[in-house]
PDB file of C-alpha atoms and ligand atoms in Angstrom:
ATOM      1  CA  UNK A 629       2.037  12.112 -35.111  1.00 52.00           C
ATOM      2  CA  UNK A 630      -1.016  12.874 -33.050  1.00 64.00           C
ATOM      3  CA  UNK A 631      -3.142  10.496 -35.079  1.00 80.00           C
ATOM      4  CA  UNK A 632      -5.420   7.940 -33.499  1.00 86.00           C
ATOM      5  CA  UNK A 633      -3.128   5.188 -34.750  1.00 90.00           C
ATOM      6  CA  UNK A 634      -0.144   6.627 -32.885  1.00 91.00           C
ATOM      7  CA  UNK A 635      -2.148   6.827 -29.682  1.00 93.00           C
ATOM      8  CA  UNK A 636      -3.490   3.318 -30.178  1.00 95.00           C
ATOM      9  CA  UNK A 637       0.100   2.082 -30.385  1.00 95.00           C
ATOM     10  CA  UNK A 638       0.858   3.767 -27.061  1.00 96.00           C
ATOM     11  CA  UNK A 639      -2.155   2.089 -25.441  1.00 97.00           C
ATOM     12  CA  UNK A 640      -1.022  -1.272 -26.833  1.00 97.00           C
ATOM     13  CA  UNK A 641       2.360  -0.707 -25.246  1.00 97.00           C
ATOM     14  CA  UNK A 642       0.805   0.158 -21.890  1.00 98.00           C
ATOM     15  CA  UNK A 643      -1.182  -3.087 -22.023  1.00 98.00           C
ATOM     16  CA  UNK A 644       1.963  -5.059 -22.860  1.00 98.00           C
ATOM     17  CA  UNK A 645       3.561  -3.552 -19.774  1.00 97.00           C
ATOM     18  CA  UNK A 646       0.721  -4.822 -17.626  1.00 97.00           C
ATOM     19  CA  UNK A 647      -1.722  -1.926 -17.360  1.00 98.00           C
ATOM     20  CA  UNK A 648      -5.168  -3.569 -17.285  1.00 98.00           C
ATOM     21  CA  UNK A 649      -7.691  -0.968 -16.063  1.00 98.00           C
ATOM     22  CA  UNK A 650      -9.857  -0.331 -19.124  1.00 98.00           C
ATOM     23  CA  UNK A 651     -11.073   3.018 -17.854  1.00 98.00           C
ATOM     24  CA  UNK A 652      -7.500   4.212 -17.433  1.00 98.00           C
ATOM     25  CA  UNK A 653      -6.482   2.898 -20.857  1.00 98.00           C
ATOM     26  CA  UNK A 654      -9.472   4.627 -22.400  1.00 98.00           C
ATOM     27  CA  UNK A 655      -8.615   7.944 -20.813  1.00 98.00           C
ATOM     28  CA  UNK A 656      -4.967   7.604 -21.904  1.00 96.00           C
ATOM     29  CA  UNK A 657      -6.158   6.876 -25.449  1.00 96.00           C
ATOM     30  CA  UNK A 658      -8.348   9.971 -25.531  1.00 95.00           C
ATOM     31  CA  UNK A 659      -6.059  12.454 -23.792  1.00 95.00           C
ATOM     32  CA  UNK A 660      -3.966  14.537 -26.212  1.00 94.00           C
ATOM     33  CA  UNK A 661      -0.469  14.362 -24.702  1.00 95.00           C
ATOM     34  CA  UNK A 662       1.070  16.584 -27.373  1.00 94.00           C
ATOM     35  CA  UNK A 663      -0.557  19.722 -26.025  1.00 95.00           C
ATOM     36  CA  UNK A 664       1.447  19.327 -22.801  1.00 97.00           C
ATOM     37  CA  UNK A 665       4.761  19.768 -24.638  1.00 96.00           C
ATOM     38  CA  UNK A 666       6.532  22.593 -26.420  1.00 94.00           C
ATOM     39  CA  UNK A 667       6.038  22.419 -30.148  1.00 93.00           C
ATOM     40  CA  UNK A 668       9.608  21.271 -30.811  1.00 94.00           C
ATOM     41  CA  UNK A 669       8.941  18.102 -28.801  1.00 95.00           C
ATOM     42  CA  UNK A 670       5.309  17.458 -29.587  1.00 93.00           C
ATOM     43  CA  UNK A 671       6.127  14.940 -32.313  1.00 93.00           C
ATOM     44  CA  UNK A 672       7.460  12.673 -29.544  1.00 95.00           C
ATOM     45  CA  UNK A 673       4.345  12.976 -27.382  1.00 95.00           C
ATOM     46  CA  UNK A 674       3.121   9.408 -27.893  1.00 94.00           C
ATOM     47  CA  UNK A 675       6.436   7.727 -27.179  1.00 94.00           C
ATOM     48  CA  UNK A 676       6.427   5.979 -23.840  1.00 94.00           C
ATOM     49  CA  UNK A 677       9.135   8.200 -22.335  1.00 96.00           C
ATOM     50  CA  UNK A 678       9.437  11.113 -19.944  1.00 95.00           C
ATOM     51  CA  UNK A 679      10.049  14.386 -21.826  1.00 97.00           C
ATOM     52  CA  UNK A 680      11.419  17.767 -20.688  1.00 97.00           C
ATOM     53  CA  UNK A 681       8.954  20.589 -19.868  1.00 97.00           C
ATOM     54  CA  UNK A 682      11.517  23.200 -18.780  1.00 96.00           C
ATOM     55  CA  UNK A 683      12.791  24.255 -15.345  1.00 96.00           C
ATOM     56  CA  UNK A 684      14.610  20.934 -15.086  1.00 96.00           C
ATOM     57  CA  UNK A 685      11.282  19.070 -14.854  1.00 97.00           C
ATOM     58  CA  UNK A 686       9.722  16.354 -16.971  1.00 96.00           C
ATOM     59  CA  UNK A 687       6.376  15.249 -18.276  1.00 96.00           C
ATOM     60  CA  UNK A 688       5.985  11.815 -16.692  1.00 95.00           C
ATOM     61  CA  UNK A 689       6.295   8.675 -18.810  1.00 96.00           C
ATOM     62  CA  UNK A 690       2.828   7.477 -19.932  1.00 97.00           C
ATOM     63  CA  UNK A 691       3.412   4.038 -18.394  1.00 98.00           C
ATOM     64  CA  UNK A 692       4.009   5.510 -14.947  1.00 98.00           C
ATOM     65  CA  UNK A 693       1.006   7.856 -15.237  1.00 98.00           C
ATOM     66  CA  UNK A 694      -1.194   4.906 -16.168  1.00 98.00           C
ATOM     67  CA  UNK A 695       0.274   2.656 -13.491  1.00 98.00           C
ATOM     68  CA  UNK A 696      -0.040   5.160 -10.642  1.00 98.00           C
ATOM     69  CA  UNK A 697      -3.587   6.043 -11.668  1.00 98.00           C
ATOM     70  CA  UNK A 698      -4.559   2.386 -11.881  1.00 98.00           C
ATOM     71  CA  UNK A 699      -3.073   1.652  -8.452  1.00 98.00           C
ATOM     72  CA  UNK A 700      -4.840   4.652  -6.933  1.00 98.00           C
ATOM     73  CA  UNK A 701      -8.215   3.625  -8.374  1.00 98.00           C
ATOM     74  CA  UNK A 702      -7.854  -0.033  -7.435  1.00 97.00           C
ATOM     75  CA  UNK A 703      -6.773   0.600  -3.848  1.00 96.00           C
ATOM     76  CA  UNK A 704      -8.871   3.688  -3.257  1.00 89.00           C
ATOM     77  CA  UNK A 705     -12.435   2.403  -3.391  1.00 85.00           C
ATOM     78  CA  UNK A 706     -14.753   5.342  -3.871  1.00 88.00           C
ATOM     79  CA  UNK A 707     -12.499   8.320  -4.526  1.00 96.00           C
ATOM     80  CA  UNK A 708     -14.180  11.672  -4.311  1.00 96.00           C
ATOM     81  CA  UNK A 709     -11.322  14.114  -3.791  1.00 98.00           C
ATOM     82  CA  UNK A 710      -7.766  13.462  -4.952  1.00 98.00           C
ATOM     83  CA  UNK A 711      -4.690  15.565  -4.211  1.00 98.00           C
ATOM     84  CA  UNK A 712      -1.847  15.605  -6.722  1.00 98.00           C
ATOM     85  CA  UNK A 713       1.596  16.832  -5.672  1.00 98.00           C
ATOM     86  CA  UNK A 714       3.576  18.211  -8.639  1.00 98.00           C
ATOM     87  CA  UNK A 715       1.201  19.453 -11.358  1.00 98.00           C
ATOM     88  CA  UNK A 716       4.089  19.887 -13.831  1.00 98.00           C
ATOM     89  CA  UNK A 717       2.598  20.049 -17.311  1.00 98.00           C
ATOM     90  CA  UNK A 718      -0.854  19.069 -16.069  1.00 98.00           C
ATOM     91  CA  UNK A 719      -0.905  15.784 -17.992  1.00 98.00           C
ATOM     92  CA  UNK A 720      -1.389  13.486 -14.990  1.00 98.00           C
ATOM     93  CA  UNK A 721      -3.871  16.046 -13.633  1.00 98.00           C
ATOM     94  CA  UNK A 722      -5.873  15.768 -16.854  1.00 98.00           C
ATOM     95  CA  UNK A 723      -5.904  11.980 -16.697  1.00 98.00           C
ATOM     96  CA  UNK A 724      -7.058  12.033 -13.073  1.00 98.00           C
ATOM     97  CA  UNK A 725      -9.714  14.677 -13.679  1.00 98.00           C
ATOM     98  CA  UNK A 726     -11.449  12.353 -16.126  1.00 98.00           C
ATOM     99  CA  UNK A 727     -11.631   9.555 -13.577  1.00 98.00           C
ATOM    100  CA  UNK A 728     -12.461  11.150 -10.214  1.00 98.00           C
ATOM    101  CA  UNK A 729     -14.947  13.877  -9.264  1.00 98.00           C
ATOM    102  CA  UNK A 730     -12.502  16.454  -7.891  1.00 98.00           C
ATOM    103  CA  UNK A 731      -8.755  16.992  -8.292  1.00 98.00           C
ATOM    104  CA  UNK A 732      -6.625  19.348  -6.206  1.00 98.00           C
ATOM    105  CA  UNK A 733      -3.124  19.839  -7.567  1.00 98.00           C
ATOM    106  CA  UNK A 734      -0.158  21.756  -6.147  1.00 98.00           C
ATOM    107  CA  UNK A 735       2.986  22.861  -7.988  1.00 98.00           C
ATOM    108  CA  UNK A 736       6.007  24.751  -6.618  1.00 98.00           C
ATOM    109  CA  UNK A 737       7.117  26.342  -9.936  1.00 98.00           C
ATOM    110  CA  UNK A 738       4.706  29.137 -10.863  1.00 98.00           C
ATOM    111  CA  UNK A 739       5.357  29.313 -14.651  1.00 98.00           C
ATOM    112  CA  UNK A 740       4.678  25.574 -14.976  1.00 98.00           C
ATOM    113  CA  UNK A 741       1.472  25.981 -13.029  1.00 98.00           C
ATOM    114  CA  UNK A 742       0.376  28.879 -15.255  1.00 98.00           C
ATOM    115  CA  UNK A 743       0.890  26.799 -18.400  1.00 98.00           C
ATOM    116  CA  UNK A 744      -0.936  23.832 -16.884  1.00 98.00           C
ATOM    117  CA  UNK A 745      -3.865  26.089 -15.988  1.00 98.00           C
ATOM    118  CA  UNK A 746      -4.165  27.284 -19.588  1.00 97.00           C
ATOM    119  CA  UNK A 747      -4.169  23.726 -20.917  1.00 97.00           C
ATOM    120  CA  UNK A 748      -6.763  22.501 -18.435  1.00 97.00           C
ATOM    121  CA  UNK A 749      -8.987  25.385 -19.463  1.00 96.00           C
ATOM    122  CA  UNK A 750      -8.437  24.557 -23.146  1.00 95.00           C
ATOM    123  CA  UNK A 751      -9.578  21.023 -22.442  1.00 96.00           C
ATOM    124  CA  UNK A 752     -12.656  22.280 -20.618  1.00 96.00           C
ATOM    125  CA  UNK A 753     -11.833  20.541 -17.337  1.00 96.00           C
ATOM    126  CA  UNK A 754     -13.592  22.345 -14.537  1.00 94.00           C
ATOM    127  CA  UNK A 755     -13.176  19.881 -11.670  1.00 98.00           C
ATOM    128  CA  UNK A 756      -9.553  20.811 -10.966  1.00 98.00           C
ATOM    129  CA  UNK A 757      -8.203  23.331  -8.470  1.00 98.00           C
ATOM    130  CA  UNK A 758      -4.566  24.396  -8.726  1.00 98.00           C
ATOM    131  CA  UNK A 759      -2.400  25.965  -6.072  1.00 98.00           C
ATOM    132  CA  UNK A 760       1.118  27.398  -6.163  1.00 98.00           C
ATOM    133  CA  UNK A 761       2.736  25.976  -3.035  1.00 98.00           C
ATOM    134  CA  UNK A 762       5.119  23.440  -1.577  1.00 98.00           C
ATOM    135  CA  UNK A 763       3.202  20.198  -1.860  1.00 98.00           C
ATOM    136  CA  UNK A 764       5.316  18.590   0.834  1.00 98.00           C
ATOM    137  CA  UNK A 765       2.746  20.213   3.103  1.00 98.00           C
ATOM    138  CA  UNK A 766      -0.170  18.863   1.094  1.00 98.00           C
ATOM    139  CA  UNK A 767      -3.161  21.222   0.910  1.00 98.00           C
ATOM    140  CA  UNK A 768      -4.160  21.543   4.574  1.00 96.00           C
ATOM    141  CA  UNK A 769      -7.218  23.797   3.963  1.00 96.00           C
ATOM    142  CA  UNK A 770      -8.737  21.199   1.658  1.00 96.00           C
ATOM    143  CA  UNK A 771      -7.691  17.991   3.401  1.00 86.00           C
ATOM    144  CA  UNK A 772      -8.553  15.217   3.909  1.00 96.00           C
ATOM    145  CA  UNK A 773      -8.397  13.367   0.623  1.00 98.00           C
ATOM    146  CA  UNK A 774      -9.423   9.815  -0.253  1.00 98.00           C
ATOM    147  CA  UNK A 775      -6.436   9.683  -2.567  1.00 98.00           C
ATOM    148  CA  UNK A 776      -3.075  11.445  -2.854  1.00 98.00           C
ATOM    149  CA  UNK A 777      -0.688  10.975  -5.763  1.00 98.00           C
ATOM    150  CA  UNK A 778       2.804  12.446  -5.827  1.00 98.00           C
ATOM    151  CA  UNK A 779       4.723  13.035  -9.068  1.00 98.00           C
ATOM    152  CA  UNK A 780       7.912  13.966  -7.202  1.00 98.00           C
ATOM    153  CA  UNK A 781      10.002  11.793  -4.885  1.00 98.00           C
ATOM    154  CA  UNK A 782      10.745  12.717  -1.272  1.00 98.00           C
ATOM    155  CA  UNK A 783      13.534  10.945   0.644  1.00 98.00           C
ATOM    156  CA  UNK A 784      10.964   9.932   3.213  1.00 98.00           C
ATOM    157  CA  UNK A 785       7.177  10.289   3.137  1.00 98.00           C
ATOM    158  CA  UNK A 786       6.098  13.710   4.514  1.00 98.00           C
ATOM    159  CA  UNK A 787       4.002  13.337   7.663  1.00 98.00           C
ATOM    160  CA  UNK A 788       1.658  16.087   6.404  1.00 98.00           C
ATOM    161  CA  UNK A 789       0.607  13.932   3.458  1.00 98.00           C
ATOM    162  CA  UNK A 790      -0.177  11.041   5.774  1.00 98.00           C
ATOM    163  CA  UNK A 791      -2.171  13.381   8.038  1.00 98.00           C
ATOM    164  CA  UNK A 792      -4.254  14.531   5.090  1.00 98.00           C
ATOM    165  CA  UNK A 793      -5.344  11.027   4.113  1.00 98.00           C
ATOM    166  CA  UNK A 794      -9.032  10.374   4.843  1.00 97.00           C
ATOM    167  CA  UNK A 795      -9.982   7.116   6.620  1.00 97.00           C
ATOM    168  CA  UNK A 796      -8.924   4.209   4.371  1.00 97.00           C
ATOM    169  CA  UNK A 797      -7.282   6.841   2.131  1.00 98.00           C
ATOM    170  CA  UNK A 798      -4.582   5.868  -0.311  1.00 98.00           C
ATOM    171  CA  UNK A 799      -1.244   7.533  -1.070  1.00 98.00           C
ATOM    172  CA  UNK A 800       0.755   6.574  -4.171  1.00 98.00           C
ATOM    173  CA  UNK A 801       4.238   8.039  -4.021  1.00 98.00           C
ATOM    174  CA  UNK A 802       7.790   7.478  -5.268  1.00 98.00           C
ATOM    175  CA  UNK A 803      10.223   7.446  -2.345  1.00 98.00           C
ATOM    176  CA  UNK A 804      14.029   7.643  -2.228  1.00 98.00           C
ATOM    177  CA  UNK A 805      17.075   9.373  -3.666  1.00 96.00           C
ATOM    178  CA  UNK A 806      19.283   7.762  -6.310  1.00 95.00           C
ATOM    179  CA  UNK A 807      17.300   4.571  -5.841  1.00 97.00           C
ATOM    180  CA  UNK A 808      13.566   5.100  -5.669  1.00 98.00           C
ATOM    181  CA  UNK A 809      10.617   2.808  -5.237  1.00 98.00           C
ATOM    182  CA  UNK A 810       6.930   3.362  -5.832  1.00 98.00           C
ATOM    183  CA  UNK A 811       4.995   2.945  -2.605  1.00 98.00           C
ATOM    184  CA  UNK A 812       1.306   2.385  -1.948  1.00 98.00           C
ATOM    185  CA  UNK A 813       0.372   3.574   1.530  1.00 98.00           C
ATOM    186  CA  UNK A 814      -3.101   3.006   2.963  1.00 98.00           C
ATOM    187  CA  UNK A 815      -4.507   4.510   6.150  1.00 98.00           C
ATOM    188  CA  UNK A 816      -6.048   1.752   8.228  1.00 98.00           C
ATOM    189  CA  UNK A 817      -9.637   2.923   8.824  1.00 97.00           C
ATOM    190  CA  UNK A 818      -9.633   6.161  10.789  1.00 96.00           C
ATOM    191  CA  UNK A 819      -6.584   5.154  12.827  1.00 98.00           C
ATOM    192  CA  UNK A 820      -3.111   6.662  12.637  1.00 97.00           C
ATOM    193  CA  UNK A 821      -1.745   3.365  11.366  1.00 98.00           C
ATOM    194  CA  UNK A 822      -0.639   3.009   7.765  1.00 98.00           C
ATOM    195  CA  UNK A 823       0.066  -0.059   5.684  1.00 98.00           C
ATOM    196  CA  UNK A 824       2.905   0.332   3.175  1.00 98.00           C
ATOM    197  CA  UNK A 825       3.387  -1.774   0.072  1.00 98.00           C
ATOM    198  CA  UNK A 826       6.395  -1.445  -2.225  1.00 98.00           C
ATOM    199  CA  UNK A 827       5.402  -1.765  -5.860  1.00 98.00           C
ATOM    200  CA  UNK A 828       8.337  -1.285  -8.239  1.00 97.00           C
ATOM    201  CA  UNK A 829      11.555   0.666  -8.819  1.00 98.00           C
ATOM    202  CA  UNK A 830      10.936   4.093 -10.391  1.00 97.00           C
ATOM    203  CA  UNK A 831      12.784   7.275 -11.356  1.00 96.00           C
ATOM    204  CA  UNK A 832      11.155  10.608 -10.530  1.00 96.00           C
ATOM    205  CA  UNK A 833      12.394  14.167 -10.077  1.00 96.00           C
ATOM    206  CA  UNK A 834      12.964  14.961  -6.394  1.00 97.00           C
ATOM    207  CA  UNK A 835      10.331  16.581  -4.191  1.00 98.00           C
ATOM    208  CA  UNK A 836      11.951  19.940  -3.416  1.00 98.00           C
ATOM    209  CA  UNK A 837      10.985  22.353  -0.683  1.00 97.00           C
ATOM    210  CA  UNK A 838       9.941  25.982  -1.110  1.00 97.00           C
ATOM    211  CA  UNK A 839       8.422  27.642  -4.157  1.00 97.00           C
ATOM    212  CA  UNK A 840       9.703  29.316  -7.355  1.00 96.00           C
ATOM    213  CA  UNK A 841       7.982  32.439  -8.745  1.00 95.00           C
TER     214      UNK A 841
HETATM  215  N1  LIG B 844       2.799  14.617 -13.594  1.00 71.44           N
HETATM  216  C1  LIG B 844       3.619  15.718 -14.016  1.00 71.44           C
HETATM  217  C2  LIG B 844       5.011  15.475 -13.508  1.00 71.44           C
HETATM  218  C3  LIG B 844       5.858  16.653 -13.473  1.00 71.44           C
HETATM  219  S1  LIG B 844       7.435  16.348 -12.743  1.00 71.44           S
HETATM  220  C4  LIG B 844       3.599  15.750 -15.536  1.00 71.44           C
HETATM  221  O1  LIG B 844       3.352  14.693 -16.105  1.00 71.44           O
HETATM  222  O2  LIG B 844       3.837  16.778 -16.138  1.00 71.44           O
HETATM  223  C5  LIG B 844       7.110  16.641 -11.057  1.00 71.44           C
HETATM  224  C6  LIG B 844       6.666  18.025 -10.690  1.00 71.44           C
HETATM  225  O3  LIG B 844       6.703  18.102  -9.267  1.00 71.44           O
HETATM  226  C7  LIG B 844       7.567  19.156 -11.197  1.00 71.44           C
HETATM  227  O4  LIG B 844       6.798  20.061 -11.932  1.00 71.44           O
HETATM  228  C8  LIG B 844       8.112  19.786  -9.910  1.00 71.44           C
HETATM  229  O5  LIG B 844       8.269  21.191  -9.996  1.00 71.44           O
HETATM  230  C9  LIG B 844       7.032  19.424  -8.907  1.00 71.44           C
HETATM  231  N2  LIG B 844       7.450  19.457  -7.508  1.00 71.44           N
HETATM  232  C10 LIG B 844       8.620  19.040  -6.956  1.00 71.44           C
HETATM  233  N3  LIG B 844       8.621  19.261  -5.635  1.00 71.44           N
HETATM  234  C11 LIG B 844       7.418  19.829  -5.338  1.00 71.44           C
HETATM  235  C12 LIG B 844       6.811  20.299  -4.137  1.00 71.44           C
HETATM  236  N4  LIG B 844       7.431  20.242  -2.967  1.00 71.44           N
HETATM  237  N5  LIG B 844       5.580  20.821  -4.219  1.00 71.44           N
HETATM  238  C13 LIG B 844       4.917  20.917  -5.392  1.00 71.44           C
HETATM  239  N6  LIG B 844       5.428  20.482  -6.559  1.00 71.44           N
HETATM  240  C14 LIG B 844       6.671  19.955  -6.538  1.00 71.44           C
END
């Protein structure tokens, strides 16, 4: 189930859905998704679906991970530091960490963060910093970031995330409640103006406030 052929099929599917960035496709091909799931589910790791990771949360669908990463890279120019909101299993974190120099990732549910930390270590990724906190506030001590990617959907975009965008910085974020859309928000130079582009309808878990121990 974790064979190269199974992963190749997933990459084919991503391409059919319109993912074109070869670097992203390559990273998706080489990232073992099964280690981000409990054993009982790992045989489904290379299906293009979201899968449960406990605590009512999900491992994002490969298509959406690829798409958001591709959008971030294309719009972001030279990305040095990227903030991820919602580490979850650490899968998207792992994909990002292979494509940008430094990833900062925040998660509000401590046990999920602990598991993600173990996996990142297993994979030998040392350019990731994790923090247990409410990512609706970003990571103020580390801001600003050239790129921010959110894996959870707020009703409206938190001002703190906008504040932590570097000049020309790029935020990729699902926004909404029952109906959500993926938005690409770009800071215009070093101004406080932002350009928003709506990309496609999506379905993410909600961005919740506070933390869980
Ligand atoms: N990319 C992750 C997606 C996990 S689902 C993966 O593929 O595994 C989204 C995650 O966002 C969940 O783990 C949820 O706990 C987290 N989350 C929701 N609201 C948050 C907040 N305010 N701050 C930090 N993390 C949050």
